[in-house]
mmCIF file of C-alpha atoms in Angstrom:
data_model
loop_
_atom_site.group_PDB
_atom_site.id
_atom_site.type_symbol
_atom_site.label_atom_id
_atom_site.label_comp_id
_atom_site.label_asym_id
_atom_site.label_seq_id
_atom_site.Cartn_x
_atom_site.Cartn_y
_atom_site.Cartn_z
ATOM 1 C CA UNK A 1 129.815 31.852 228.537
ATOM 2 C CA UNK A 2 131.709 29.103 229.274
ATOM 3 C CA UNK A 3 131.733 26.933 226.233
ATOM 4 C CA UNK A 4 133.070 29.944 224.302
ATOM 5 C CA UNK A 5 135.965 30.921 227.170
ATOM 6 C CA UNK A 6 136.485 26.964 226.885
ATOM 7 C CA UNK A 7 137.226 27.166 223.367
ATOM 8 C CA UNK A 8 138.945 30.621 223.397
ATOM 9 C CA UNK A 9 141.514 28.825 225.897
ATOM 10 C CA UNK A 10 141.535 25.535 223.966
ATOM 11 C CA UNK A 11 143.290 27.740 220.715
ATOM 12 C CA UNK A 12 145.101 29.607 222.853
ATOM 13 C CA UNK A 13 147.128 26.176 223.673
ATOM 14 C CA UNK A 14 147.641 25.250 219.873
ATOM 15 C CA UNK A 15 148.645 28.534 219.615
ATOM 16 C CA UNK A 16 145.742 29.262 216.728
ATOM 17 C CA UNK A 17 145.268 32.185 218.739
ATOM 18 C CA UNK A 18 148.319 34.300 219.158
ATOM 19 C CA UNK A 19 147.532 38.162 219.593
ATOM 20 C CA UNK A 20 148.536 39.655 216.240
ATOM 21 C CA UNK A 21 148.694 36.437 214.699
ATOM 22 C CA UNK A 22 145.521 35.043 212.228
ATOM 23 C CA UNK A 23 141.765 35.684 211.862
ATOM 24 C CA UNK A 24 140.439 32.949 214.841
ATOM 25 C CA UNK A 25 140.738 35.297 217.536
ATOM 26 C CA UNK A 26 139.280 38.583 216.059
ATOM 27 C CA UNK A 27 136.631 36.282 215.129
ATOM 28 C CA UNK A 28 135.780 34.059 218.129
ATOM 29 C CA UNK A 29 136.615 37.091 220.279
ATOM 30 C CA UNK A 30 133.927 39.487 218.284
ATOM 31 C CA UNK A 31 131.218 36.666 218.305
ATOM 32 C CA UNK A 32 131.435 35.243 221.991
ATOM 33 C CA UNK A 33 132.967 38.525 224.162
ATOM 34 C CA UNK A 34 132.623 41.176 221.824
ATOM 35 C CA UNK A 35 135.282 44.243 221.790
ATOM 36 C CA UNK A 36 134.135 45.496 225.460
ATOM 37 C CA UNK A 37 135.252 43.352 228.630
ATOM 38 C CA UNK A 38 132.446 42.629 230.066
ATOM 39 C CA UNK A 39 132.545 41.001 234.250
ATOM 40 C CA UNK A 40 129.606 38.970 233.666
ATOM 41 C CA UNK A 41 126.797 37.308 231.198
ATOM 42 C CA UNK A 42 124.730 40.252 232.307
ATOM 43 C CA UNK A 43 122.773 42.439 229.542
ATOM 44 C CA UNK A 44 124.317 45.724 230.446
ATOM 45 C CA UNK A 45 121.579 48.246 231.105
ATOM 46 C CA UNK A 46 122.377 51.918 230.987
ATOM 47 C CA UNK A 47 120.109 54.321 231.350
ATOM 48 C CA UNK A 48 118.478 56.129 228.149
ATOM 49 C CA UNK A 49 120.082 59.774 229.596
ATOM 50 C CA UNK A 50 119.439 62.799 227.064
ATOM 51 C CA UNK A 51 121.974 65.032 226.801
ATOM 52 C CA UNK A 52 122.722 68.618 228.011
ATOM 53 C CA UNK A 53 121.191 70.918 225.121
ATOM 54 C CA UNK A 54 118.458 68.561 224.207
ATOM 55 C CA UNK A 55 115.278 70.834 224.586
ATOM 56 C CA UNK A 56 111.765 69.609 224.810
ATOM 57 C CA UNK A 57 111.062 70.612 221.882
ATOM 58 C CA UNK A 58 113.874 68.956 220.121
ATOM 59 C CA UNK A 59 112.812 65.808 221.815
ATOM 60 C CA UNK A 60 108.970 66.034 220.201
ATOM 61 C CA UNK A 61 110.058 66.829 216.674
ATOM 62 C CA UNK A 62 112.083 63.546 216.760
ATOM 63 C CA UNK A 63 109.039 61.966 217.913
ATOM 64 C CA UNK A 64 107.228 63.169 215.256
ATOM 65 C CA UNK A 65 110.096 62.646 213.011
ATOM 66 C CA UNK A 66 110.057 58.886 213.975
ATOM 67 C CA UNK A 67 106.407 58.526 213.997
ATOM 68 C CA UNK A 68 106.094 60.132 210.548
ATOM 69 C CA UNK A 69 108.838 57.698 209.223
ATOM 70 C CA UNK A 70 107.239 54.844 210.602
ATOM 71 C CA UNK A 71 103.964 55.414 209.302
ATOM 72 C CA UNK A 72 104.842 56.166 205.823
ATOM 73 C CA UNK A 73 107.199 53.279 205.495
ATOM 74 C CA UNK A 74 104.635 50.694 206.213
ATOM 75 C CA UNK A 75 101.527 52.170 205.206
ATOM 76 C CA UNK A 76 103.506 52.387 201.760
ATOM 77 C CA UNK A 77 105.409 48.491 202.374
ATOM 78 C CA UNK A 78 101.610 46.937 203.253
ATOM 79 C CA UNK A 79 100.411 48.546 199.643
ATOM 80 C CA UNK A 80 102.947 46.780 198.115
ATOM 81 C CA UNK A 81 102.943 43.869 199.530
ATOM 82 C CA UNK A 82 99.242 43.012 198.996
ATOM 83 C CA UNK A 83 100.115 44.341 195.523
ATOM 84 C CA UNK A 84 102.559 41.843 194.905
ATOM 85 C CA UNK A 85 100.648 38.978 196.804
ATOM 86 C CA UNK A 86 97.598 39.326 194.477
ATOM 87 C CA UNK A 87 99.073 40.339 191.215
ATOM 88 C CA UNK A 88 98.946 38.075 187.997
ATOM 89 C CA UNK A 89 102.929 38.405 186.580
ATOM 90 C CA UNK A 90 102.916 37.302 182.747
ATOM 91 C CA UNK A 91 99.199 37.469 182.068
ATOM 92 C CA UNK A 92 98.861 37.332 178.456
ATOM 93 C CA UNK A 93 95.739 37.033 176.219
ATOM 94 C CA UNK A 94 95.740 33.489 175.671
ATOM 95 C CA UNK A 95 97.495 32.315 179.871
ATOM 96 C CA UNK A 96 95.655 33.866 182.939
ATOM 97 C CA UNK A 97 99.950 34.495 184.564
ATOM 98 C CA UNK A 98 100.931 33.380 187.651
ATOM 99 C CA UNK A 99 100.620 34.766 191.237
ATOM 100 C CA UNK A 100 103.747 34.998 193.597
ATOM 101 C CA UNK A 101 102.527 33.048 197.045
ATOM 102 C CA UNK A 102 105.600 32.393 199.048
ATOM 103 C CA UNK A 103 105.746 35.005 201.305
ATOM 104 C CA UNK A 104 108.778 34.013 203.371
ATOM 105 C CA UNK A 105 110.352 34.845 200.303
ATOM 106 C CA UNK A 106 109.526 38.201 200.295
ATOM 107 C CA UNK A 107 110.775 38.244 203.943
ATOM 108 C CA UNK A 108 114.481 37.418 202.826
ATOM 109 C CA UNK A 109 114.625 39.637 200.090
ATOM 110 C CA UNK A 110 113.650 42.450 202.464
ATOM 111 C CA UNK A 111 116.193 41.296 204.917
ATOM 112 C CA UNK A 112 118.809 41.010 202.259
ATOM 113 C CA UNK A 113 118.326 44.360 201.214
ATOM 114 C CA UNK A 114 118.216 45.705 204.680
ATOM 115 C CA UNK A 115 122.125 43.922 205.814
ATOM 116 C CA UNK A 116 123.365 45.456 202.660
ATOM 117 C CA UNK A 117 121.921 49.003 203.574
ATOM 118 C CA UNK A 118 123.005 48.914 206.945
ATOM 119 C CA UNK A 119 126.501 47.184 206.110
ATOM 120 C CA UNK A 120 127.025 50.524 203.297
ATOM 121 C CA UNK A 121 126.455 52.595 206.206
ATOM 122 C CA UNK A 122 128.349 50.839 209.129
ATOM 123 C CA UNK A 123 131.442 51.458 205.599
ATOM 124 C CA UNK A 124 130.817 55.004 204.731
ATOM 125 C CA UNK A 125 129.904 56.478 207.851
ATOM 126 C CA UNK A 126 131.658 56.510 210.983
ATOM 127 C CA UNK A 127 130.467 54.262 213.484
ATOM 128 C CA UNK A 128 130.609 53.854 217.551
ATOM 129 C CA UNK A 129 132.912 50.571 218.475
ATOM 130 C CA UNK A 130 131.552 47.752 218.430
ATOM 131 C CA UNK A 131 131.078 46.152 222.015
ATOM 132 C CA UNK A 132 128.102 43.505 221.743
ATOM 133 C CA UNK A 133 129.140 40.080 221.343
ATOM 134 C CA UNK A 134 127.636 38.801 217.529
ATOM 135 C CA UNK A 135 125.531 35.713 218.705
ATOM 136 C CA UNK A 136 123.499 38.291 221.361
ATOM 137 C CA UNK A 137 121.653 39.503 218.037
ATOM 138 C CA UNK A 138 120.105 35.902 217.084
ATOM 139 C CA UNK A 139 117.882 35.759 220.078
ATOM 140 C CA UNK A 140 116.239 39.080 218.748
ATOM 141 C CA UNK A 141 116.165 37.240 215.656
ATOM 142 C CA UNK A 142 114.833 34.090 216.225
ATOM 143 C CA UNK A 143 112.493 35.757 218.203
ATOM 144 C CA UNK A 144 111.784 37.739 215.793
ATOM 145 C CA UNK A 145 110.897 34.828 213.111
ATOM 146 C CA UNK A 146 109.169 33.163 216.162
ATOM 147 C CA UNK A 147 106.525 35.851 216.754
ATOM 148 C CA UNK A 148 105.657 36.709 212.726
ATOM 149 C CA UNK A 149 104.729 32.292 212.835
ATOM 150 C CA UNK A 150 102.481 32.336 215.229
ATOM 151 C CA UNK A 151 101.275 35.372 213.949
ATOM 152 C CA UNK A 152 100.148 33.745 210.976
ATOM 153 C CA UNK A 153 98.903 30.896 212.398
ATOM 154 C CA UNK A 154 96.842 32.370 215.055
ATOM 155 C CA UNK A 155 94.807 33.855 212.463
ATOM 156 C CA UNK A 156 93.397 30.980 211.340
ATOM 157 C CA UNK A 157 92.177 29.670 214.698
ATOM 158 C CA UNK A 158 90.596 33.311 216.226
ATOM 159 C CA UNK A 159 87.702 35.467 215.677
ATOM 160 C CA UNK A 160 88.602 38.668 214.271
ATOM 161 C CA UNK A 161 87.446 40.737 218.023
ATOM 162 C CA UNK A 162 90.222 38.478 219.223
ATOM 163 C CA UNK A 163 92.898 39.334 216.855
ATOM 164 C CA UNK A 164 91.848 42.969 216.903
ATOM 165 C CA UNK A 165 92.230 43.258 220.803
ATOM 166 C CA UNK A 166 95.696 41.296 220.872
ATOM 167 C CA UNK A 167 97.226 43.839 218.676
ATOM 168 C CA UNK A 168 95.416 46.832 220.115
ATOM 169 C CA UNK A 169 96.957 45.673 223.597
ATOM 170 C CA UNK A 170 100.655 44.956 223.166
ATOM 171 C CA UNK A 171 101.346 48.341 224.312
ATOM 172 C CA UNK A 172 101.276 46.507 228.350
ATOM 173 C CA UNK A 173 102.785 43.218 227.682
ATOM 174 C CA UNK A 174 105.577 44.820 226.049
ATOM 175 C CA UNK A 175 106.106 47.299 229.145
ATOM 176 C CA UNK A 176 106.085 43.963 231.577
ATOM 177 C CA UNK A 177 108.615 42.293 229.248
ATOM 178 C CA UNK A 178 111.111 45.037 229.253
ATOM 179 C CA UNK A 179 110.883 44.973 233.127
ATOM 180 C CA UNK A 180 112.410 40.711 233.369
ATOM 181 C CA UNK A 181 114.433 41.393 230.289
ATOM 182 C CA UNK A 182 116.149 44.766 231.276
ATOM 183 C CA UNK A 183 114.873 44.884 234.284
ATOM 184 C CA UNK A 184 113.498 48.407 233.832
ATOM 185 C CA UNK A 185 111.064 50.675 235.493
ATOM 186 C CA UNK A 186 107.689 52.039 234.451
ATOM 187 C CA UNK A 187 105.842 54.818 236.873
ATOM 188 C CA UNK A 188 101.980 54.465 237.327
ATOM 189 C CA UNK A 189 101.008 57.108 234.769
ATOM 190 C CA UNK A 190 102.403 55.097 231.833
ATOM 191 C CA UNK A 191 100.742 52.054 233.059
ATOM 192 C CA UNK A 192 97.470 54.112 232.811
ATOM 193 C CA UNK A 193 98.254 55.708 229.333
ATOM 194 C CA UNK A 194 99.263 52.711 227.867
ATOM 195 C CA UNK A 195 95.764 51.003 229.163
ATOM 196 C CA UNK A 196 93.599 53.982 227.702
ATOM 197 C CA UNK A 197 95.307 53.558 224.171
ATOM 198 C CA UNK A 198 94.940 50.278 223.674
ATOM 199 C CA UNK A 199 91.187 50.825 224.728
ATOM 200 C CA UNK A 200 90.738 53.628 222.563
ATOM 201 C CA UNK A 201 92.814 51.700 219.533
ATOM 202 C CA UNK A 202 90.480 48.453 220.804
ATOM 203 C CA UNK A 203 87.501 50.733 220.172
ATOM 204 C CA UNK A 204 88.006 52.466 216.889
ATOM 205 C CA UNK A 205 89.094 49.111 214.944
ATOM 206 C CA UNK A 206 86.372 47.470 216.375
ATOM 207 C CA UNK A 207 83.946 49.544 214.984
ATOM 208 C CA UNK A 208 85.080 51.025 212.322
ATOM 209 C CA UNK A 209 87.142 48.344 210.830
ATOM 210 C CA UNK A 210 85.816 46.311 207.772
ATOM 211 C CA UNK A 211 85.149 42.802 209.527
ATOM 212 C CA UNK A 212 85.583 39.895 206.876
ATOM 213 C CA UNK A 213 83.369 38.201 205.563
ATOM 214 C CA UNK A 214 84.697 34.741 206.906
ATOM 215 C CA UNK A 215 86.097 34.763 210.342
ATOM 216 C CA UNK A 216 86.792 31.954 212.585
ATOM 217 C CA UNK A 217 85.912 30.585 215.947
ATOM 218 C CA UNK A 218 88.227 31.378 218.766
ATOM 219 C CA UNK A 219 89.854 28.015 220.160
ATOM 220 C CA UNK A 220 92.330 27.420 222.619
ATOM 221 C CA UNK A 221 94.829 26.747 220.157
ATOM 222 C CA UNK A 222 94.577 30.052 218.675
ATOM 223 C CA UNK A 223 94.694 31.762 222.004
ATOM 224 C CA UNK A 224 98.270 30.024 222.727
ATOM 225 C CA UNK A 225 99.778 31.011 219.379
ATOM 226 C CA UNK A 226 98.720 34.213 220.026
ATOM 227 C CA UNK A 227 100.123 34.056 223.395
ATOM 228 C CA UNK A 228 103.068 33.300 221.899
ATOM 229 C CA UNK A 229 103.098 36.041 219.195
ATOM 230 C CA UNK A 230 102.612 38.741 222.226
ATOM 231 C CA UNK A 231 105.531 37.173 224.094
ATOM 232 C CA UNK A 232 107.604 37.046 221.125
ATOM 233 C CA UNK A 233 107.201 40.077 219.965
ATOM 234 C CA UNK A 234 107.391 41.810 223.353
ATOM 235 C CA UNK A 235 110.650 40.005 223.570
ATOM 236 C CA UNK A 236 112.407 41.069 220.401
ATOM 237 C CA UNK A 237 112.313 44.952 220.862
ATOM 238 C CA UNK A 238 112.763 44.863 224.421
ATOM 239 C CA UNK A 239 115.865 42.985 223.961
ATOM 240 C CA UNK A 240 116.834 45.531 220.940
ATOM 241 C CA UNK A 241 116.589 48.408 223.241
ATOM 242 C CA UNK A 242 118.787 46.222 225.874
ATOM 243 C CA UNK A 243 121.490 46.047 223.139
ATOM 244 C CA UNK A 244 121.223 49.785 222.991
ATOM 245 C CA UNK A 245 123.019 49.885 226.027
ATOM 246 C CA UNK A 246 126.263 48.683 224.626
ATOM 247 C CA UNK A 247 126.029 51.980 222.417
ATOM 248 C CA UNK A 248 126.491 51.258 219.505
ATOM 249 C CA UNK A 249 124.333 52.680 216.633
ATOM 250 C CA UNK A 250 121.316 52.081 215.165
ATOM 251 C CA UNK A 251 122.371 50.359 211.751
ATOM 252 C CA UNK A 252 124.908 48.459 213.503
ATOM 253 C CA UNK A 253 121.975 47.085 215.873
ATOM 254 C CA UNK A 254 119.753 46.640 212.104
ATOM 255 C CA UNK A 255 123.125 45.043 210.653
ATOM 256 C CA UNK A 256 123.498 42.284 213.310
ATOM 257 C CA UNK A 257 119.921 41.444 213.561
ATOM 258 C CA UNK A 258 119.025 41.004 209.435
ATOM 259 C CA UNK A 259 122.337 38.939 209.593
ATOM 260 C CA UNK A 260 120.651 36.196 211.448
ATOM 261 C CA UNK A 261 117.340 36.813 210.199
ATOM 262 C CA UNK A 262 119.272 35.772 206.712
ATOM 263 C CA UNK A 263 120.630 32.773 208.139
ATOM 264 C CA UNK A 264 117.588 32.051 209.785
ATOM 265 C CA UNK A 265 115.224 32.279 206.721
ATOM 266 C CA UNK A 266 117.411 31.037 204.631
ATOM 267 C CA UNK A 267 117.603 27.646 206.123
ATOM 268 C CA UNK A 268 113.789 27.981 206.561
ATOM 269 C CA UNK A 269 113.689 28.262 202.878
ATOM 270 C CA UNK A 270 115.895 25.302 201.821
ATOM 271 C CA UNK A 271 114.383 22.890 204.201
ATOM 272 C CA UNK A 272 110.803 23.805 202.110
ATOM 273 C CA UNK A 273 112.730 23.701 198.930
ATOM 274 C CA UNK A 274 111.102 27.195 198.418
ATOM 275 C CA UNK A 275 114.113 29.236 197.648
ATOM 276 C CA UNK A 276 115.075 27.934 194.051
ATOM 277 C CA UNK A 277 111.756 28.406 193.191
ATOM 278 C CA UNK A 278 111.284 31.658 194.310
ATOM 279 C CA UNK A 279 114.470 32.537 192.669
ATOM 280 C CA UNK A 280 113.021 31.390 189.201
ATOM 281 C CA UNK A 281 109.882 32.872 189.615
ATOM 282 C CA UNK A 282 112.122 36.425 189.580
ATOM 283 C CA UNK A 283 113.907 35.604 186.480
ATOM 284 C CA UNK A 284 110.717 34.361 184.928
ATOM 285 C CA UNK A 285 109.282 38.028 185.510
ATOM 286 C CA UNK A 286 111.047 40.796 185.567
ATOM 287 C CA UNK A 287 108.312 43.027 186.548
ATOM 288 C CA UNK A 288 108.217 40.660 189.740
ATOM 289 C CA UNK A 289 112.243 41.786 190.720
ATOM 290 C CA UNK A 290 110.988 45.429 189.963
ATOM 291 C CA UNK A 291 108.042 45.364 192.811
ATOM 292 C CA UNK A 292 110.179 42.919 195.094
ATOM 293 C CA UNK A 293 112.979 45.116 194.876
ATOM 294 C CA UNK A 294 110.665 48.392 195.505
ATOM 295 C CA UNK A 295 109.228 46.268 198.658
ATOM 296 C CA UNK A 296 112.320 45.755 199.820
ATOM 297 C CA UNK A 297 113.577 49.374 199.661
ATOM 298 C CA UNK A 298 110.217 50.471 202.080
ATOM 299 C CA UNK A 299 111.325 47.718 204.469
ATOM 300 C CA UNK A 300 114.551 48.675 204.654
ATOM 301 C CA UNK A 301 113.828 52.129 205.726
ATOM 302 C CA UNK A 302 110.811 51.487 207.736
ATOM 303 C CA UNK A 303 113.823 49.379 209.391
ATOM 304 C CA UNK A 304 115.858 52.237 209.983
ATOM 305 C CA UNK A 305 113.515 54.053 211.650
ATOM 306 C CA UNK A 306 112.319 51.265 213.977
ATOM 307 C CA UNK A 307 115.672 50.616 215.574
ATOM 308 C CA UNK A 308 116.764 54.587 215.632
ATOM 309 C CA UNK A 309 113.201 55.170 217.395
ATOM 310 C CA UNK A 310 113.770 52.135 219.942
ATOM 311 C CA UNK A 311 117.506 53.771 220.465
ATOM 312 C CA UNK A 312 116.098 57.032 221.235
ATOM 313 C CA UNK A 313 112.816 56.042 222.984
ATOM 314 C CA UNK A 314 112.857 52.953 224.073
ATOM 315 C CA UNK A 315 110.583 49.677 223.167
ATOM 316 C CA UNK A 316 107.289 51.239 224.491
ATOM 317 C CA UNK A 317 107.139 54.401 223.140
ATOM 318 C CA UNK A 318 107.675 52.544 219.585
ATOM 319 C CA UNK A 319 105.193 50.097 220.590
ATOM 320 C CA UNK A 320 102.671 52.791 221.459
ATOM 321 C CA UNK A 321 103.416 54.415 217.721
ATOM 322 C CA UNK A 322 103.322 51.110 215.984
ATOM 323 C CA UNK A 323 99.839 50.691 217.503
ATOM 324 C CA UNK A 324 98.527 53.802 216.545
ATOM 325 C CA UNK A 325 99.499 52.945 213.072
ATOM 326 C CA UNK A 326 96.215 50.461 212.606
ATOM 327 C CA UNK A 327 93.934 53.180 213.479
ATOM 328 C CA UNK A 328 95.724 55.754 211.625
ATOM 329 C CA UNK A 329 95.780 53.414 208.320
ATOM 330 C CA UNK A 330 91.786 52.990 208.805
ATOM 331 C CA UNK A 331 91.344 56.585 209.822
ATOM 332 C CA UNK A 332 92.883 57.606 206.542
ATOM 333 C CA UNK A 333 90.818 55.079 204.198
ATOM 334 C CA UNK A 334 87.489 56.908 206.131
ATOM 335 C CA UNK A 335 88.454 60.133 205.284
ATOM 336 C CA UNK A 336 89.884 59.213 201.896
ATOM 337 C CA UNK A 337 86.819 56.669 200.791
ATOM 338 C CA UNK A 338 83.630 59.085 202.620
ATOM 339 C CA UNK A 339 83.603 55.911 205.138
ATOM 340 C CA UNK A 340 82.060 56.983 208.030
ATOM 341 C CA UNK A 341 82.954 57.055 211.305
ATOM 342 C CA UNK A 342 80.753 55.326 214.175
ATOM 343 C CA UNK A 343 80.328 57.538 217.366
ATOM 344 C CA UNK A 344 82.311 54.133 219.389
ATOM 345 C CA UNK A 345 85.268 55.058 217.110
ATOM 346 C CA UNK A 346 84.678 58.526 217.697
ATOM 347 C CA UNK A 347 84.851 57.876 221.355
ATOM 348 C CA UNK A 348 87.782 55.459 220.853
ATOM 349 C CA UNK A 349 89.990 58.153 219.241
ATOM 350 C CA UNK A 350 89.061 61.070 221.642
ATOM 351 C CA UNK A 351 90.521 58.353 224.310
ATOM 352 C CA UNK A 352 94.114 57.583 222.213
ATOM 353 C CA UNK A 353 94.184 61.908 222.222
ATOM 354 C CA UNK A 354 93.368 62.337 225.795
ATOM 355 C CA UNK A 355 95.890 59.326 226.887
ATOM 356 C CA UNK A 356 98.378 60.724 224.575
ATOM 357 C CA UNK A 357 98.146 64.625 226.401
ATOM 358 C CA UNK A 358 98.426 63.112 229.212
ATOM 359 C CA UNK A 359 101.501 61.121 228.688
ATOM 360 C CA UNK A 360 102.897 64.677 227.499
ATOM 361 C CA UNK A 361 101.476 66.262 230.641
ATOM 362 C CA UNK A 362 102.563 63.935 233.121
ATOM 363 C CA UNK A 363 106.211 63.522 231.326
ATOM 364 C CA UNK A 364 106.135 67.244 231.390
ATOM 365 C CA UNK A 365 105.727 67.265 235.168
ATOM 366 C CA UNK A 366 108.153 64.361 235.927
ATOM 367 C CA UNK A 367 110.747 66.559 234.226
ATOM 368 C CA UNK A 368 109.630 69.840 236.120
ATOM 369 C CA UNK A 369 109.863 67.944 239.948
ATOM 370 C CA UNK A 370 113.434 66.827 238.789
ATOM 371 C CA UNK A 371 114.771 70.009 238.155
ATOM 372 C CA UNK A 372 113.320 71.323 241.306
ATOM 373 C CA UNK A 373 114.755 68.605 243.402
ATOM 374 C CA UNK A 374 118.699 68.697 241.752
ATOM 375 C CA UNK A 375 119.998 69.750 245.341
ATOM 376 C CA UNK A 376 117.864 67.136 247.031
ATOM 377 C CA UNK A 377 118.031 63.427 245.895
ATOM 378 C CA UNK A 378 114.426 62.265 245.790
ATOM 379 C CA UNK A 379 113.312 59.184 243.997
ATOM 380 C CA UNK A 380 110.652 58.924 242.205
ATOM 381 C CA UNK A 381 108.312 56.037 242.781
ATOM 382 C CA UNK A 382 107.982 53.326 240.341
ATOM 383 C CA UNK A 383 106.244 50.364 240.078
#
């Protein structure tokens, strides 16, 4: 903070920065301070209180409401995607056509799509002020870009058990990030639910999952990138839901961070000389725009619902749903495509139900004890 109070003081002298006066100070002020005074560097945490005539039962349909979103925006977005990835645009009967293999690509046009969506909405809708300083949403980001590289390249130096349980068990890391990032609490029970589904979610992919054909050899390379794609990923929505605290609202949190992840990619893109290219590929083949365009559109809204779900819920809860989404996607091709269903994946999914119930039961409880005790201030223990 103090370069930026440095050079808030430094225009201030040559009078650049005269209340009233100019565009430098709205602008410095809004990217290193932000509207809200703030005493310190501090991430402001405030807790995720719901209010008066939120029921129970209000509470679970938004759950559902969230999980349903989630699950149909990127079931529907990974369809696409592989659609685009191993379609032939321009195939004629004398030229085979081309295939589309930048990825990254892809990426920006999603994130493009996604800061005009969310800047539409921050317009036409009315918004909560704006309190969190600009360059606070290029750590989620970078971290962001961070954790989808080593995603990639983890995969080709780990067996696919490996890569199966690291995604199965982000559930925990991501519940030990949020406490050095926000510095919040978790009790015992949701240590233990979180465990038992990412066993259960370990134990249905495992077995029911279509292995491929060619996988490679775990080596310690591939266990630090994918070290680093846990801790990266943990990172970026625990440091979304921090943001949260400033309250401001979910497409103002989706505006900030696609504006950086456009910078970012973009300057990813020039440096590989892949963005003209890409960009001529799309006039080249209009179909291409069409499916890009339609990719982009299930991103954006699969976007929407991840940062209104970590708003509401918080970073593990979305976590938990965007885990259950792997064995939900292969759960559907079984019953869809007769596959059937080992008695370990059986198991696996009777454990993802039973840890789920009792993450309802013991939430149920917590809630019960704290009504009982209003008159008496007891804490409850946390780890």
């Amino acid at each position: 903070m103090v370069p930026g109070y440095l050079l808030v003081q430094y225009f201030k002298r040559k009078n650049y920065l005269e209340t009233g006066r100019g565009l430098c100070f709205p602008l410095v002020k809004t990217c290193v301070f932000g509207h809200e005074p703030k005493a310190s560097d501090e991430v402001p945490l405030a807790s995720r209180t719901e209010p008066a005539e939120t029921t129970p039962t209000w509470q679970a349909l938004k759950l559902l409401f969230c999980a349903a979103g989630l699950q149909v925006s990127y079931l529907t977005w990974g369809v696409l995607q592989e659609r685009v990835m191993t379609r032939s645009y321009g195939a004629t009967a004398t030229s085979p056509g081309e295939r589309f293999t930048d990825s990254q690509f892809l990426v920006l046009m999603n994130r493009v799509l996604a800061l005009l969506v969310a800047g539409l909405c921050c317009i036409l809708c009315k918004q909560p002020r704006h309190g969190a300083p600009m360059y606070r949403y290029s750590f989620a980001s970078l971290s962001n870009v961070l954790s989808s590289w080593c995603q990639y390249e983890a995969l080709k130096f780990v067996s696919f058990p490996t890569q199966v349980l690291a995604k199965a068990s982000k559930v925990i890391p991501v519940m030990l990030m949020g406490k050095l990032v926000s510095r919040r609490s978790y009790e015992h029970w949701e240590y233990l639910t979180a465990g038992l589904i990412s066993i259960g979610v370990s134990m249905f992919l495992l077995s029911s999952g279509p292995e491929p054909r060619s996988s490679p050899a775990t080596t310690l390379s591939g266990l630090i990138l994918l070290a680093g794609y846990i801790a990266f990923d943990s990172f970026t929505s625990n440091w979304q839901d921090a943001l949260f605290a400033y309250k401001m609202s979910s497409v103002q949190m989706m505006f900030g961070v696609n504006f950086f992840s456009c910078l970012f990619t973009v300057g990813s893109l020039l440096e590989q000389g892949a963005l003209l290219e890409g960009t001529r590929f799309m006039g080249r083949h209009s179909e291409f725009a069409a499916h890009a365009l339609l990719l982009s559109v299930c991103s954006a809204c699969g976007q929407l619902f991840i940062f209104y779900t970590i708003g509401q819920f918080g970073a593990a809860v979305f976590t938990i749903i965007m885990t259950l989404r792997q064995a939900f996607a292969i759960l559907l091709s079984c019953l869809l495509y007769g596959h059937t269903v080992t008695v370990v994946g059986g198991l696996g999914v009777a454990v993802v139900f039973a840890a789920l119930l009792l993450r309802v039961y013991a939430r149920g409880r917590l809630k019960q004890r704290g009504k009982k005790a209003v008159p008496v201030e007891s804490p409850v223990q946390k780890v």
